[in-house]
Amino acid sequence: MTNNPEPLRVAVLASGSGSLLQAILNAQDNSYVVVGVFADKPCEAIDRARRHTPRPPIVQVVDFSDFGQARRPQWNNLLADSVAASSPDVVVSAGFMRILGEEFLDRFGGRTINTHPALLPKFPGAHAVRDALAAGAKVTGTTVHYVDAGVDTGPVIEQREVPVHPGDDESTLHERIKTVEREMIVDVLRDFRSLGTRARPGG
Ligand code: GRF
């Protein structure tokens, strides 16, 4: 019997420049394949995904601005339908700047992971790097964790530390963190099956 005969099928959610997505795309091998890339708005990440060869994923913008806050459940349902069409084993939120709602997590909870630029539970939320600097942290880092209904509260899979240098601003520190994040998310995906139910919500 062969272990892991098929590569892990990975869907990626992104909103911004997509440098994490690019690292994930570039490192595809026998252990995982990117089957879909989804964004909440047109962004560089989508352009990167559309350019990627030789194994182009499904690429789709599920534009939040077509829905707005009042129709957030409908947007979550459409995002979930779109992601489901790529038949992923795992969903990676890699620079995705929207909170995933219960409509999405009812279908993909326990197999949706997020990469966050701080050592959770320190500095959750959208301004983690700025908040670490403001708090005078000497060391911060990055966390990959399962997504649950809270904001950056799900069980931690892996963390790596990053030093804060004197004179750092948000941009220099975030770029140092992202260098580590890109390596860590690829390592987590390559090892994902061997995680078993460790740390998985309900696992
Ligand atoms: C990463 O630091 C991620 O943790 C955060 O947004 C950043 C995404 O960077 N949520 P990029 O768009 O992949 O370059």
Short mmCIF file of C-alpha atoms and ligand atoms in Angstrom, two decimals:
data_model
loop_
_atom_site.label_atom_id
_atom_site.label_comp_id
_atom_site.label_asym_id
_atom_site.label_seq_id
_atom_site.Cartn_x
_atom_site.Cartn_y
_atom_site.Cartn_z
CA MET A 1 0.00 0.00 0.00
CA THR A 2 1.29 3.50 -0.89
CA ASN A 3 1.07 6.30 1.64
CA ASN A 4 -0.56 9.52 0.40
CA PRO A 5 -1.08 8.42 -3.20
CA GLU A 6 -2.68 11.73 -4.20
CA PRO A 7 -1.35 15.22 -3.46
CA LEU A 8 -3.28 17.22 -0.87
CA ARG A 9 -5.76 19.49 -2.70
CA VAL A 10 -5.34 23.08 -1.50
CA ALA A 11 -7.64 26.07 -2.05
CA VAL A 12 -6.16 29.48 -1.19
CA LEU A 13 -8.08 32.61 -0.12
CA ALA A 14 -6.27 35.92 -0.59
CA SER A 15 -7.01 39.66 -0.72
CA GLY A 16 -3.77 41.52 -1.33
CA SER A 17 -0.36 41.33 -2.93
CA GLY A 18 -0.35 37.54 -2.76
CA SER A 19 3.29 36.93 -1.92
CA LEU A 20 2.28 34.05 0.38
CA LEU A 21 0.10 32.65 -2.39
CA GLN A 22 3.06 32.89 -4.76
CA ALA A 23 5.26 30.92 -2.36
CA ILE A 24 2.52 28.28 -2.03
CA LEU A 25 2.12 28.08 -5.82
CA ASN A 26 5.87 27.87 -6.43
CA ALA A 27 6.46 25.09 -3.90
CA GLN A 28 3.80 22.69 -5.25
CA ASP A 29 5.18 19.18 -5.45
CA ASN A 30 3.98 15.63 -4.94
CA SER A 31 2.70 16.47 -1.48
CA TYR A 32 0.18 19.18 -2.42
CA VAL A 33 -1.42 20.90 -5.40
CA VAL A 34 -3.21 24.27 -5.50
CA VAL A 35 -6.63 23.58 -7.02
CA GLY A 36 -8.27 26.97 -6.47
CA VAL A 37 -7.50 30.59 -5.65
CA PHE A 38 -10.32 32.85 -4.44
CA ALA A 39 -10.41 36.52 -3.47
CA ASP A 40 -12.96 38.93 -2.04
CA LYS A 41 -11.95 41.67 -4.52
CA PRO A 42 -9.75 42.09 -7.59
CA CYS A 43 -6.16 42.07 -6.34
CA GLU A 44 -2.59 41.20 -7.25
CA ALA A 45 -3.00 37.73 -5.76
CA ILE A 46 -5.63 36.95 -8.41
CA ASP A 47 -3.31 38.22 -11.16
CA ARG A 48 -0.50 36.01 -9.84
CA ALA A 49 -2.81 32.97 -9.82
CA ARG A 50 -3.99 33.64 -13.36
CA ARG A 51 -0.39 33.90 -14.55
CA HIS A 52 0.71 30.70 -12.87
CA THR A 53 1.79 27.78 -15.03
CA PRO A 54 2.06 24.88 -15.61
CA ARG A 55 -0.75 23.84 -13.27
CA PRO A 56 -3.25 26.73 -13.31
CA PRO A 57 -5.79 26.53 -10.49
CA ILE A 58 -9.42 27.61 -10.68
CA VAL A 59 -9.26 31.38 -10.07
CA GLN A 60 -12.29 33.39 -8.98
CA VAL A 61 -13.14 36.73 -7.39
CA VAL A 62 -16.19 36.48 -5.14
CA ASP A 63 -16.53 40.22 -4.75
CA PHE A 64 -17.68 41.26 -1.29
CA SER A 65 -18.64 44.70 -2.57
CA ASP A 66 -21.41 43.09 -4.65
CA PHE A 67 -22.98 41.97 -1.37
CA GLY A 68 -21.99 44.30 1.49
CA GLN A 69 -22.48 43.79 5.21
CA ALA A 70 -26.24 43.27 4.94
CA ARG A 71 -25.82 40.30 2.62
CA ARG A 72 -22.72 38.82 4.27
CA PRO A 73 -24.36 35.35 4.67
CA GLN A 74 -25.09 35.21 0.94
CA TRP A 75 -21.49 36.17 0.17
CA ASN A 76 -20.23 33.43 2.53
CA ASN A 77 -22.50 30.91 0.80
CA LEU A 78 -21.29 31.90 -2.65
CA LEU A 79 -17.66 31.77 -1.51
CA ALA A 80 -18.27 28.30 -0.04
CA ASP A 81 -19.94 27.12 -3.28
CA SER A 82 -17.02 28.48 -5.32
CA VAL A 83 -14.39 26.86 -3.10
CA ALA A 84 -16.34 23.57 -3.09
CA ALA A 85 -16.17 23.50 -6.88
CA SER A 86 -12.39 23.04 -6.59
CA SER A 87 -12.88 20.02 -4.25
CA PRO A 88 -10.18 20.99 -1.75
CA ASP A 89 -8.94 18.90 1.16
CA VAL A 90 -7.79 22.05 2.94
CA VAL A 91 -8.50 25.78 2.60
CA VAL A 92 -5.70 28.25 3.36
CA SER A 93 -6.48 31.85 4.26
CA ALA A 94 -3.23 33.54 3.19
CA GLY A 95 -3.65 37.28 3.50
CA PHE A 96 -7.45 37.05 3.22
CA MET A 97 -8.82 40.13 4.95
CA ARG A 98 -12.40 38.99 5.62
CA ILE A 99 -13.84 37.10 8.57
CA LEU A 100 -15.26 33.78 7.41
CA GLY A 101 -18.82 33.33 8.59
CA GLU A 102 -20.70 30.30 9.87
CA GLU A 103 -22.09 29.59 6.38
CA PHE A 104 -18.54 28.99 5.20
CA LEU A 105 -17.23 27.28 8.35
CA ASP A 106 -20.21 24.89 8.52
CA ARG A 107 -18.82 23.42 5.33
CA PHE A 108 -15.07 23.93 5.68
CA GLY A 109 -14.48 24.22 9.44
CA GLY A 110 -11.79 21.86 10.73
CA ARG A 111 -9.99 22.05 7.39
CA THR A 112 -9.58 25.82 7.00
CA ILE A 113 -6.29 27.25 8.25
CA ASN A 114 -4.99 30.82 8.46
CA THR A 115 -1.56 32.38 8.55
CA HIS A 116 -1.27 35.37 10.89
CA PRO A 117 1.69 37.75 11.30
CA ALA A 118 2.11 37.49 15.10
CA LEU A 119 2.58 34.92 17.83
CA LEU A 120 -1.05 34.29 18.74
CA PRO A 121 -2.74 34.76 21.15
CA LYS A 122 -0.70 37.97 21.12
CA PHE A 123 -1.82 40.62 18.62
CA PRO A 124 -4.88 39.13 16.90
CA GLY A 125 -6.75 41.16 14.28
CA ALA A 126 -5.93 43.10 11.15
CA HIS A 127 -3.09 45.24 12.59
CA ALA A 128 -0.91 42.61 14.22
CA VAL A 129 2.42 44.04 13.06
CA ARG A 130 1.54 47.62 14.02
CA ASP A 131 0.23 46.42 17.39
CA ALA A 132 3.43 44.45 18.14
CA LEU A 133 5.54 47.54 17.40
CA ALA A 134 3.28 49.76 19.49
CA ALA A 135 3.58 47.34 22.40
CA GLY A 136 7.38 47.49 22.21
CA ALA A 137 7.74 43.76 21.49
CA LYS A 138 11.34 42.61 21.00
CA VAL A 139 10.22 39.37 19.40
CA THR A 140 7.11 38.70 17.38
CA GLY A 141 6.50 36.09 14.69
CA THR A 142 3.92 34.18 12.75
CA THR A 143 1.28 31.57 13.47
CA VAL A 144 -0.58 29.02 11.37
CA HIS A 145 -3.82 28.03 13.06
CA TYR A 146 -7.19 26.49 12.34
CA VAL A 147 -9.94 29.00 11.66
CA ASP A 148 -12.87 28.99 14.06
CA ALA A 149 -15.71 31.46 14.59
CA GLY A 150 -13.50 33.96 16.46
CA VAL A 151 -10.91 36.41 15.17
CA ASP A 152 -7.57 34.55 15.09
CA THR A 153 -8.63 32.33 17.99
CA GLY A 154 -8.51 28.80 16.53
CA PRO A 155 -6.10 26.05 17.63
CA VAL A 156 -2.46 26.71 16.77
CA ILE A 157 -0.70 24.36 14.33
CA GLU A 158 2.74 25.98 14.23
CA GLN A 159 4.50 29.19 15.25
CA ARG A 160 7.88 30.71 14.38
CA GLU A 161 9.57 33.67 16.05
CA VAL A 162 10.86 36.76 14.25
CA PRO A 163 13.05 39.41 15.95
CA VAL A 164 12.04 43.06 16.00
CA HIS A 165 15.03 45.20 15.01
CA PRO A 166 15.73 48.70 16.34
CA GLY A 167 14.39 51.19 13.81
CA ASP A 168 11.84 48.78 12.34
CA ASP A 169 8.67 50.28 11.00
CA GLU A 170 5.53 48.35 10.13
CA SER A 171 6.71 47.73 6.61
CA THR A 172 10.23 46.43 7.39
CA LEU A 173 8.98 44.24 10.22
CA HIS A 174 6.07 42.85 8.20
CA GLU A 175 8.39 41.95 5.34
CA ARG A 176 10.75 40.10 7.74
CA ILE A 177 7.74 38.23 9.16
CA LYS A 178 6.43 37.37 5.69
CA THR A 179 9.77 35.82 4.73
CA VAL A 180 9.27 33.36 7.59
CA GLU A 181 5.52 33.01 6.92
CA ARG A 182 6.12 31.91 3.33
CA GLU A 183 8.40 29.08 4.45
CA MET A 184 6.18 28.04 7.32
CA ILE A 185 2.92 27.79 5.36
CA VAL A 186 4.65 25.65 2.72
CA ASP A 187 6.10 23.38 5.45
CA VAL A 188 2.67 23.06 7.10
CA LEU A 189 1.01 22.11 3.80
CA ARG A 190 3.70 19.55 3.00
CA ASP A 191 3.20 17.96 6.43
CA PHE A 192 -0.54 18.55 6.67
CA ARG A 193 -1.65 14.95 6.47
CA SER A 194 0.75 13.90 9.18
CA LEU A 195 -0.80 16.44 11.55
CA GLY A 196 -3.69 14.01 11.90
CA THR A 197 -6.24 15.45 14.27
CA ARG A 198 -3.63 17.24 16.40
CA ALA A 199 -4.97 20.67 17.27
CA ARG A 200 -7.90 20.28 14.89
CA PRO A 201 -11.15 21.72 16.23
CA GLY A 202 -13.16 18.77 17.48
CA GLY A 203 -10.18 16.48 16.73
C1 GRF B 1 0.54 38.10 5.65
O1 GRF B 1 1.42 38.67 6.61
C2 GRF B 1 -0.64 37.46 6.32
O2 GRF B 1 -0.34 36.82 7.51
C3 GRF B 1 -1.50 38.66 6.58
O3 GRF B 1 -1.41 39.39 5.38
C4 GRF B 1 -0.13 39.16 4.81
C5 GRF B 1 -0.34 38.72 3.37
O4 GRF B 1 0.71 39.10 2.56
N1 GRF B 1 -2.83 38.31 6.97
P1 GRF B 1 0.67 38.83 0.97
O5 GRF B 1 -0.56 39.53 0.41
O6 GRF B 1 0.61 37.36 0.77
O7 GRF B 1 1.94 39.43 0.47
#
